[in-house]
Coordinates of N, CA, C and O in Angstrom, one line a residue:
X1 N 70.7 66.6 143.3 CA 69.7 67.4 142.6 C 69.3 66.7 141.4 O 70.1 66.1 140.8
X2 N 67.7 66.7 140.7 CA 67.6 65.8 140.1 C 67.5 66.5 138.9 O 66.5 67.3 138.7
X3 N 68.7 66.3 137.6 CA 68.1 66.9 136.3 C 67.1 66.9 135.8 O 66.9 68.0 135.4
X4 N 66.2 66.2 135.6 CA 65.1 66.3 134.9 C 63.8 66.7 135.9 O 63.6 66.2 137.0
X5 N 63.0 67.6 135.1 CA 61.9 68.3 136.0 C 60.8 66.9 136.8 O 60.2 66.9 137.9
X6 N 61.2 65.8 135.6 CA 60.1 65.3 136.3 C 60.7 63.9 137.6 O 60.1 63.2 138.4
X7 N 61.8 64.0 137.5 CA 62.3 63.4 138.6 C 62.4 64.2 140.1 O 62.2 63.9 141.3
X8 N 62.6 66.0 139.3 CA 62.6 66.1 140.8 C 60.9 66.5 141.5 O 60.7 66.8 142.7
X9 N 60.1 66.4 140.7 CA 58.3 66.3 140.7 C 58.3 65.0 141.8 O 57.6 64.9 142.8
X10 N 59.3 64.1 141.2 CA 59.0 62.6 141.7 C 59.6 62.9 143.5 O 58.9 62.7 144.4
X11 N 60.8 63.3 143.6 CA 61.3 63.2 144.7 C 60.7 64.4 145.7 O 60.2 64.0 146.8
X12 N 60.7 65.3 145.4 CA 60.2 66.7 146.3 C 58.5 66.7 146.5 O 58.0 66.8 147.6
X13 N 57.9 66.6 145.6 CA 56.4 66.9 145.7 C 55.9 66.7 147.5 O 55.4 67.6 148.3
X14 N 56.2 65.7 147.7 CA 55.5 65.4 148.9 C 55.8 66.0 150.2 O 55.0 66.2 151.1
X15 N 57.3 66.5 150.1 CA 57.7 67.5 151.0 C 57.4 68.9 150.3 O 57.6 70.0 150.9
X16 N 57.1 68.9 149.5 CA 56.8 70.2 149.3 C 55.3 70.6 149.5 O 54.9 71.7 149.7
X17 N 54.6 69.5 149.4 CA 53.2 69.4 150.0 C 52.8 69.7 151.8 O 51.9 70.5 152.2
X18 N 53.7 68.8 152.6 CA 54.2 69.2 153.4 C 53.6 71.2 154.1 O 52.7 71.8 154.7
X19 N 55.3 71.3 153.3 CA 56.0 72.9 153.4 C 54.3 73.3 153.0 O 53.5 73.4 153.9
X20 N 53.8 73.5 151.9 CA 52.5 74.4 151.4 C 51.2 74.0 152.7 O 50.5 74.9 153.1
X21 N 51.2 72.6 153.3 CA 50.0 72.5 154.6 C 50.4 73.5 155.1 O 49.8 74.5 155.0
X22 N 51.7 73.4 156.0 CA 52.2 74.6 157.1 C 51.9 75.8 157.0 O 51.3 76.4 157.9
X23 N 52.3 76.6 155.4 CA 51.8 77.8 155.0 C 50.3 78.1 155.2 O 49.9 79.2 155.8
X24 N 49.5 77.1 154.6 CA 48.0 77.5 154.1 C 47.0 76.7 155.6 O 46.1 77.2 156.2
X25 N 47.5 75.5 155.8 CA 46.8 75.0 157.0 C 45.5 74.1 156.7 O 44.8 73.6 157.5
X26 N 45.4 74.2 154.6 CA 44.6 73.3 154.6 C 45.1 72.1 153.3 O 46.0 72.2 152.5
X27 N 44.3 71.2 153.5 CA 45.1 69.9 152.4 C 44.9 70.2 150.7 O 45.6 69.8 149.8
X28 N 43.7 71.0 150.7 CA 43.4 70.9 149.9 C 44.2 72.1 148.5 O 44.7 72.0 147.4
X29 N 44.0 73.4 149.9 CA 44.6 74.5 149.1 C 46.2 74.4 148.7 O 46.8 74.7 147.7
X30 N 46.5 74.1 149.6 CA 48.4 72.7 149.8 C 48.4 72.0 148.9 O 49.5 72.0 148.3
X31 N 47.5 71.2 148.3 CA 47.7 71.1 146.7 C 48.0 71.4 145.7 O 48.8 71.2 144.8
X32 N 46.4 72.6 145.9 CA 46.5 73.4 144.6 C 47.8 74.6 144.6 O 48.0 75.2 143.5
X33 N 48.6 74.7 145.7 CA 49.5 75.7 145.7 C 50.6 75.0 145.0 O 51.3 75.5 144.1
X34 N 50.7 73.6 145.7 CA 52.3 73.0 145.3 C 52.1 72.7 143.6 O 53.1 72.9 142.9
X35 N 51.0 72.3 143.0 CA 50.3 72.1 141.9 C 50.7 73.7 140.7 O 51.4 73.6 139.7
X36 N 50.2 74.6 141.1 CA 50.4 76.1 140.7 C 51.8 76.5 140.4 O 52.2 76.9 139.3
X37 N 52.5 76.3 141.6 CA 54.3 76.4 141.6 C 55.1 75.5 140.7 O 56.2 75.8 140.2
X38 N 54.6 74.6 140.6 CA 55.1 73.4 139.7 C 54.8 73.5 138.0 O 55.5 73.3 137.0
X39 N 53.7 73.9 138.2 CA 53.6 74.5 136.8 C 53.9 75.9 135.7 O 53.9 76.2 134.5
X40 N 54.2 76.6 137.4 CA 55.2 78.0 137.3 C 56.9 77.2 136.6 O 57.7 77.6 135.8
X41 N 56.9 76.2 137.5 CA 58.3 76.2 137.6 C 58.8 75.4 135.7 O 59.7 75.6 134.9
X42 N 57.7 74.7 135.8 CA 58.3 74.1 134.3 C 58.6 74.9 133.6 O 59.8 75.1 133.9
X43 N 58.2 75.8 132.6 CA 58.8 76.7 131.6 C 60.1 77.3 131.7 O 60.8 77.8 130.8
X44 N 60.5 77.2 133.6 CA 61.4 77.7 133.7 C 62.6 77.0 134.1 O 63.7 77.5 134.3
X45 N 62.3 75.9 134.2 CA 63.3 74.5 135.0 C 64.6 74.6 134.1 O 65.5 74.7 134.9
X46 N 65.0 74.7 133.2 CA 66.0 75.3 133.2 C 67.3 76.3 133.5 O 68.5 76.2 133.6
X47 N 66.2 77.6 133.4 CA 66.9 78.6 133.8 C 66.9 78.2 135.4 O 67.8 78.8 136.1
X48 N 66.2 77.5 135.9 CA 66.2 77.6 137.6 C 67.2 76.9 138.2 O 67.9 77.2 139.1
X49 N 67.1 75.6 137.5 CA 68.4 74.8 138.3 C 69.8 75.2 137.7 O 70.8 74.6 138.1
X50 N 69.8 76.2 136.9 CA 71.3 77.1 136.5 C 71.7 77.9 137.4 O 72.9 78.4 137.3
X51 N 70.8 78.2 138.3 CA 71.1 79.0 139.1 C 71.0 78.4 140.1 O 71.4 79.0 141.1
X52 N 70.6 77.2 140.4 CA 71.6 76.4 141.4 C 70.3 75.9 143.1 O 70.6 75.3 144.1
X53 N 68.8 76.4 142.4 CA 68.1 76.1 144.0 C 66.5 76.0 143.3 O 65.8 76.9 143.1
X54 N 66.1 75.0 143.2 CA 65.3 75.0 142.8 C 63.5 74.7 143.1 O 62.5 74.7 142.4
X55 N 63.8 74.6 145.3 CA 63.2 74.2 146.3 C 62.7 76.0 146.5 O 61.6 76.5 146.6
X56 N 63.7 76.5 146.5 CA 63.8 77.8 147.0 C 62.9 78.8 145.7 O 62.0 79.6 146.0
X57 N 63.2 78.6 144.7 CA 61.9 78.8 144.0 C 60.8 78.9 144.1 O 60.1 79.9 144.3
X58 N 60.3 77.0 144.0 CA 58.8 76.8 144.0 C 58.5 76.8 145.9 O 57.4 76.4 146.1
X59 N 59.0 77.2 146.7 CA 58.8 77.3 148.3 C 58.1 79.0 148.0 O 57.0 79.5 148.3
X60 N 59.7 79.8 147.1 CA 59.0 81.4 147.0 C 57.7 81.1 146.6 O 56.9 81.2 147.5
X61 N 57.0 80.7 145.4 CA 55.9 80.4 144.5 C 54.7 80.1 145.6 O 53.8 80.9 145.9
X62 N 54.8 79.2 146.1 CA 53.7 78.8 147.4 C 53.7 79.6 148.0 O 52.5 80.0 148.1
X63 N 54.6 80.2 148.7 CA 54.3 81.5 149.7 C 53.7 82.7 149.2 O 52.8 83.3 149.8
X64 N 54.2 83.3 148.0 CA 53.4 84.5 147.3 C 52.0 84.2 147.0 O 51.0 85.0 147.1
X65 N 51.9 82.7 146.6 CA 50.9 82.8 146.2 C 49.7 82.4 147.2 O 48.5 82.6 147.0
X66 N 50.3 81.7 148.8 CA 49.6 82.0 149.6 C 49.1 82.8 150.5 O 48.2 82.8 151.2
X67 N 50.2 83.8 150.2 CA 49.8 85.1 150.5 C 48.2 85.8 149.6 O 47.1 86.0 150.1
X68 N 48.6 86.0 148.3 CA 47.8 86.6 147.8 C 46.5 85.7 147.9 O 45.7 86.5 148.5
X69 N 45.6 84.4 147.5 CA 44.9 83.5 148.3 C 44.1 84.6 149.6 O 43.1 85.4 149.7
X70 N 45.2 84.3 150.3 CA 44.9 84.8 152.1 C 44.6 86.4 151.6 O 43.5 86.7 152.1
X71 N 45.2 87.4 150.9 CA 44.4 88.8 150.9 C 43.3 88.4 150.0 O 42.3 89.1 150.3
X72 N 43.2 87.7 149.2 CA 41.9 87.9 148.0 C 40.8 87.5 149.0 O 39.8 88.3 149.2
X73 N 40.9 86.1 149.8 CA 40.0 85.6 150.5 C 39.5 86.7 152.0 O 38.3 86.6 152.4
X74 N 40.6 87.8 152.5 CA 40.4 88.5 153.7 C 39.8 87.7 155.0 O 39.2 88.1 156.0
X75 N 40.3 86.3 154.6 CA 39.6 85.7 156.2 C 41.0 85.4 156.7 O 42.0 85.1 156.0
X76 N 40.8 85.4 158.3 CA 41.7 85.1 158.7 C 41.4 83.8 159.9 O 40.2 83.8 160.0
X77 N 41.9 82.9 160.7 CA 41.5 82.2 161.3 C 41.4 82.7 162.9 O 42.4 82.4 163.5
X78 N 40.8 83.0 163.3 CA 40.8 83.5 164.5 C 41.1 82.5 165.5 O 40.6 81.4 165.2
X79 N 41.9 82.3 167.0 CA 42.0 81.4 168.0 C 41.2 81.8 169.1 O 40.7 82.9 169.0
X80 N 41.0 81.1 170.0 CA 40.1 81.4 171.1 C 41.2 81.5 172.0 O 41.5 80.6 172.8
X81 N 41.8 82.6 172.0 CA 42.4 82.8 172.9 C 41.7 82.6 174.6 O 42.6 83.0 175.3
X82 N 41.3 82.4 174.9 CA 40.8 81.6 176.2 C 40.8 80.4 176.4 O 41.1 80.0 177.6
X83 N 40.6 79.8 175.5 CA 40.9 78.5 175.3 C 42.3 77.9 175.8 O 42.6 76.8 176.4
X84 N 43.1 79.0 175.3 CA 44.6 78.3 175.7 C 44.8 78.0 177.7 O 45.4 77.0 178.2
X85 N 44.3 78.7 178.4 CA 44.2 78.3 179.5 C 44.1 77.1 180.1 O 44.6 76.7 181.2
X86 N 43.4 76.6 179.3 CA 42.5 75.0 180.0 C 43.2 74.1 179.6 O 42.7 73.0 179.6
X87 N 44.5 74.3 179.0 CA 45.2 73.1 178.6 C 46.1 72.6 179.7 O 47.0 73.3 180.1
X88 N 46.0 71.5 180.2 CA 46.8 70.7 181.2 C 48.1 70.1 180.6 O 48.2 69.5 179.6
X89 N 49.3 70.5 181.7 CA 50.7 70.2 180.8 C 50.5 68.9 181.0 O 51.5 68.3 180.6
X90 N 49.6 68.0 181.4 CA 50.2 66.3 181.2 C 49.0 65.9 180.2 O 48.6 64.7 180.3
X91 N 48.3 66.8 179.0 CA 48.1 66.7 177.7 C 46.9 65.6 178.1 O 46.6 64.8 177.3
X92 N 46.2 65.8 179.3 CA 44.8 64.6 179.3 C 43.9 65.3 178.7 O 42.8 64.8 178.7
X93 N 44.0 66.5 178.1 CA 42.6 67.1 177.3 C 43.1 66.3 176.0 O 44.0 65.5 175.7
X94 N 42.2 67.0 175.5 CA 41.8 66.5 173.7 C 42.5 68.0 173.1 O 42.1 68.3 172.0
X95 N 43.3 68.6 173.6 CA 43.6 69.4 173.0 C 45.5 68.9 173.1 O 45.8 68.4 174.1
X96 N 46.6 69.2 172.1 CA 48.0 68.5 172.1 C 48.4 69.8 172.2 O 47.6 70.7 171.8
X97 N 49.7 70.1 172.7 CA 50.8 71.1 172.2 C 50.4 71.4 170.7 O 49.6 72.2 170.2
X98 N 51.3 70.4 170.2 CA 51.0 70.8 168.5 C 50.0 71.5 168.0 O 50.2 72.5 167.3
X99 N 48.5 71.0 168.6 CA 47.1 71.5 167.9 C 47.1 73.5 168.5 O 46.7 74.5 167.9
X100 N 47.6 73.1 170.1 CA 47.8 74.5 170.4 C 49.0 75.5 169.2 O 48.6 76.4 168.4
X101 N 50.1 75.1 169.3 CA 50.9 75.8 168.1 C 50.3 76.0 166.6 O 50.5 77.2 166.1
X102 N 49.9 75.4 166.1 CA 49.3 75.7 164.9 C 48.2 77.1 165.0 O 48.2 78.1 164.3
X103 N 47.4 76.5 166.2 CA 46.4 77.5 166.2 C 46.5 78.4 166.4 O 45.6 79.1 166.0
X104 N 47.7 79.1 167.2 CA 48.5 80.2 167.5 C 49.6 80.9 165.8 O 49.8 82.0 165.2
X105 N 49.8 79.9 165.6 CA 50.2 79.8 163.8 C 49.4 80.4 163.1 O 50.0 81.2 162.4
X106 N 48.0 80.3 162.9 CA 47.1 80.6 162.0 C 47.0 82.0 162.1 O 47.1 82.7 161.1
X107 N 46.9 82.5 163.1 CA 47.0 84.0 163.6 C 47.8 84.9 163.3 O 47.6 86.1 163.5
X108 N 48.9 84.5 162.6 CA 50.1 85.2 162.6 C 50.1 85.0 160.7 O 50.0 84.0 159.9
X109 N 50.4 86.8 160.5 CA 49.9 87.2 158.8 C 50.9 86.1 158.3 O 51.7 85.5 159.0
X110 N 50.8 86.0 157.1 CA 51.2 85.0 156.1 C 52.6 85.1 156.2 O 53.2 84.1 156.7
X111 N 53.3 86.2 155.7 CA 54.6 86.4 155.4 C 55.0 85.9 157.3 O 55.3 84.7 157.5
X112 N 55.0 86.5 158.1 CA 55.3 85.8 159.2 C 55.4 84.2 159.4 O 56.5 83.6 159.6
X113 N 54.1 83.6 159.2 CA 53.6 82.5 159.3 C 54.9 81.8 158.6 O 55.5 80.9 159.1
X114 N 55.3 82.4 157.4 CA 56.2 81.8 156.7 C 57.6 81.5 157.0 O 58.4 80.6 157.0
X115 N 57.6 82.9 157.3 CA 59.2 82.7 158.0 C 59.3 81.9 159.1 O 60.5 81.4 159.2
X116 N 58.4 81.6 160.1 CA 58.5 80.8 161.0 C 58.1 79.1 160.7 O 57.7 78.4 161.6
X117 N 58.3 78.7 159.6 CA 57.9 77.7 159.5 C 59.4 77.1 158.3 O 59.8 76.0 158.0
X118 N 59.8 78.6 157.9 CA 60.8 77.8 157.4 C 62.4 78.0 158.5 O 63.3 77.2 158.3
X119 N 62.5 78.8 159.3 CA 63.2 78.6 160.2 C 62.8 77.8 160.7 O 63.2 76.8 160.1
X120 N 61.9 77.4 161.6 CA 62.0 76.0 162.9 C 61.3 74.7 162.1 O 61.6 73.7 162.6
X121 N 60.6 74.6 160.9 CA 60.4 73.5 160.4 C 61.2 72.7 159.1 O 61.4 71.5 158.8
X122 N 61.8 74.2 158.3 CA 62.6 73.4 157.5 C 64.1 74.3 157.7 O 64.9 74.8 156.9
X123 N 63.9 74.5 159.3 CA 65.7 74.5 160.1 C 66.4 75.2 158.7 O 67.2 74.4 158.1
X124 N 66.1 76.8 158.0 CA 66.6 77.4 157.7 C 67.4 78.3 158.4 O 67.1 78.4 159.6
X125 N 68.4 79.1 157.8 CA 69.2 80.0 158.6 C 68.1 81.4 157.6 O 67.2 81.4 156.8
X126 N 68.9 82.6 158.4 CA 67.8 83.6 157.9 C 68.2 84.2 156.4 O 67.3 84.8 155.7
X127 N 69.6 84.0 155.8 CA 69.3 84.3 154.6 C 69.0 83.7 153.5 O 68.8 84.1 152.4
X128 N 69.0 82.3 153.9 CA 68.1 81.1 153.2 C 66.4 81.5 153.1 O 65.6 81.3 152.2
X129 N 66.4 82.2 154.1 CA 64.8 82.6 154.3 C 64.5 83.9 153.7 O 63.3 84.0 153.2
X130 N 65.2 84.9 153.5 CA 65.2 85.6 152.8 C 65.2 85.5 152.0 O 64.2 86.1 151.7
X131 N 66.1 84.9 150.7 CA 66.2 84.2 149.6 C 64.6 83.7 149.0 O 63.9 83.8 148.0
X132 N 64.4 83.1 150.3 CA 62.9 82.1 149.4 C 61.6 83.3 149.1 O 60.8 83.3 148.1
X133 N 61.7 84.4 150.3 CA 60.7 85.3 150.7 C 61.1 86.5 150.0 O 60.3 87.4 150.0
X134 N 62.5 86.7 149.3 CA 62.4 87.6 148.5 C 62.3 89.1 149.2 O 61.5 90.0 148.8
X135 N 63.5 89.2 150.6 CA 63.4 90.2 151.6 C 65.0 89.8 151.4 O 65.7 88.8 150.9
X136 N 65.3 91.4 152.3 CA 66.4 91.4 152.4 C 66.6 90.6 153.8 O 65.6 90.4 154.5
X137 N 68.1 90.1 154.4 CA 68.4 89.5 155.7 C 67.4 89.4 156.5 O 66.7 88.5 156.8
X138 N 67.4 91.3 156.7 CA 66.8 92.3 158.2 C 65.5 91.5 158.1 O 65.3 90.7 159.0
X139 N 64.8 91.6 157.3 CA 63.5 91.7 157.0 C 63.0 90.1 157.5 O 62.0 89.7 158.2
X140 N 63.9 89.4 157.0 CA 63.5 88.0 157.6 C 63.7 88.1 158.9 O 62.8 87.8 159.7
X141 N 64.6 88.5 159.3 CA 64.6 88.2 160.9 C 63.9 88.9 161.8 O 63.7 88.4 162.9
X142 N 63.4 89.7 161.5 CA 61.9 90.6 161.5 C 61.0 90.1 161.9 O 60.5 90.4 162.9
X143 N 60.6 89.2 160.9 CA 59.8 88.7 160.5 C 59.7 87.4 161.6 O 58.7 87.2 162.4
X144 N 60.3 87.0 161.6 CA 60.4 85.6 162.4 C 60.6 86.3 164.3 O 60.1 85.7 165.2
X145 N 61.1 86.9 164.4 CA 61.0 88.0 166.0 C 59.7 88.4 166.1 O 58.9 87.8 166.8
X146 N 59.4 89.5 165.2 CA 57.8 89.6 165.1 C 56.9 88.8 165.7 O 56.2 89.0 166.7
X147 N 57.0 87.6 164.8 CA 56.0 86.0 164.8 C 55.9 86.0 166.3 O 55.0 86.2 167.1
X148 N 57.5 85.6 166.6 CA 57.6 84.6 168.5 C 57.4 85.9 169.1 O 57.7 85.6 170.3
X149 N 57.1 87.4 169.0 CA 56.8 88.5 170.3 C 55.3 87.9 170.3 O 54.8 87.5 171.4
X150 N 54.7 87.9 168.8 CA 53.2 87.9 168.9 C 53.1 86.8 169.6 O 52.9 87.0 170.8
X151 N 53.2 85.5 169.3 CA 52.9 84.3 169.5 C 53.1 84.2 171.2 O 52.2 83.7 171.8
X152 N 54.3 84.8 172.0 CA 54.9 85.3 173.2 C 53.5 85.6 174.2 O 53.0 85.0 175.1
X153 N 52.9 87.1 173.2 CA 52.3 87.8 174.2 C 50.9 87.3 174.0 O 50.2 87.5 175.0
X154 N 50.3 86.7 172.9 CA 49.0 85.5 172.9 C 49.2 84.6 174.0 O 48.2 84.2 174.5
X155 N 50.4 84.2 174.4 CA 50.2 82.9 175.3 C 50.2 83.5 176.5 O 49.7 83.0 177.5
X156 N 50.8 84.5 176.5 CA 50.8 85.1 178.3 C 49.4 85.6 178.8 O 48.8 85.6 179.9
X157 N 48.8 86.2 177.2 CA 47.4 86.9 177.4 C 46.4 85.4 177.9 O 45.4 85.4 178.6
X158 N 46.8 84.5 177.4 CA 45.7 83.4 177.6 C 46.0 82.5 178.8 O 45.2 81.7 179.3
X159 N 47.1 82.7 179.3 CA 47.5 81.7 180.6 C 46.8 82.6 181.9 O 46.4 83.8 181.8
X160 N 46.7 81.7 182.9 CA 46.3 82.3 184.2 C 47.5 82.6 185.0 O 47.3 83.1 186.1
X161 N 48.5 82.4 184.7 CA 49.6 82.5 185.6 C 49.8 84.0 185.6 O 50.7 84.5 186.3

């Protein structure tokens, strides 16, 4: 863990740039979020690494504040759910798995979006996720069940099988 604020600026930023794309889905607002949290976090870099987590902080910081972002803005990214159909499992379209998952991602409200990206992308357990999201246990696991029913019945609604 790195004492000084600006070593750990030096070491984390870029994964934490990372974590903020996943959330927001764009490069630019993934700056300005990880940018925002970072400058939250100075005044407090002391008190924060006394208490021993200081990823789990500025991760909370990005997510609230990409939450509120996503309500001020009221857009949401719509998928073409039809689209998902025409995708061939030996990936000769121009469309990948991945690009399909994200886009199914984008659909799903913020606080969701989040939980599922820090369980399966940064391989949290659920009270680690809780912790960052500022919910109790239940609420994260909720949350992330929620996500994979929706995400579940989007892909069934769009397949022909």
């Amino acid at each position: 863990m790195a004492a000084r604020f600006e070593d750990y600026v030096a070491t984390r930023s870029v994964a934490l740039q990372r974590f903020a794309y996943l959330i927001c889905r764009d490069v630019e607002d993934a700056r300005d979020l990880v940018q925002d949290a970072l400058l939250g976090l100075y005044p407090r870099w002391a008190s924060v690494v006394a208490k021993g987590n200081p990823d789990a902080y500025v991760k909370r910081s990005i997510v609230n504040a990409g939450i509120s972002k996503w309500r001020r803005s009221g857009r949401e990214h719509p998928t073409d759910v039809a689209d998902l159909g025409d995708i061939a499992p030996d990936h000769a379209g121009s469309v990948t798995d991945s690009e399909v998952a994200w886009n199914l991602c984008e659909t799903l409200p913020p606080l969701q979006r989040a939980a599922v990206v820090l369980r399966f992308y940064d391989d949290l357990d659920f009270s680690a996720i809780a912790g960052i999201l500022g919910c109790p246990e239940a609420t994260a696991r909720s949350h992330v069940h929620r996500a994979l029913t929706r995400l579940r019945s989007t892909l069934i609604e769009g397949s022909d099988d």
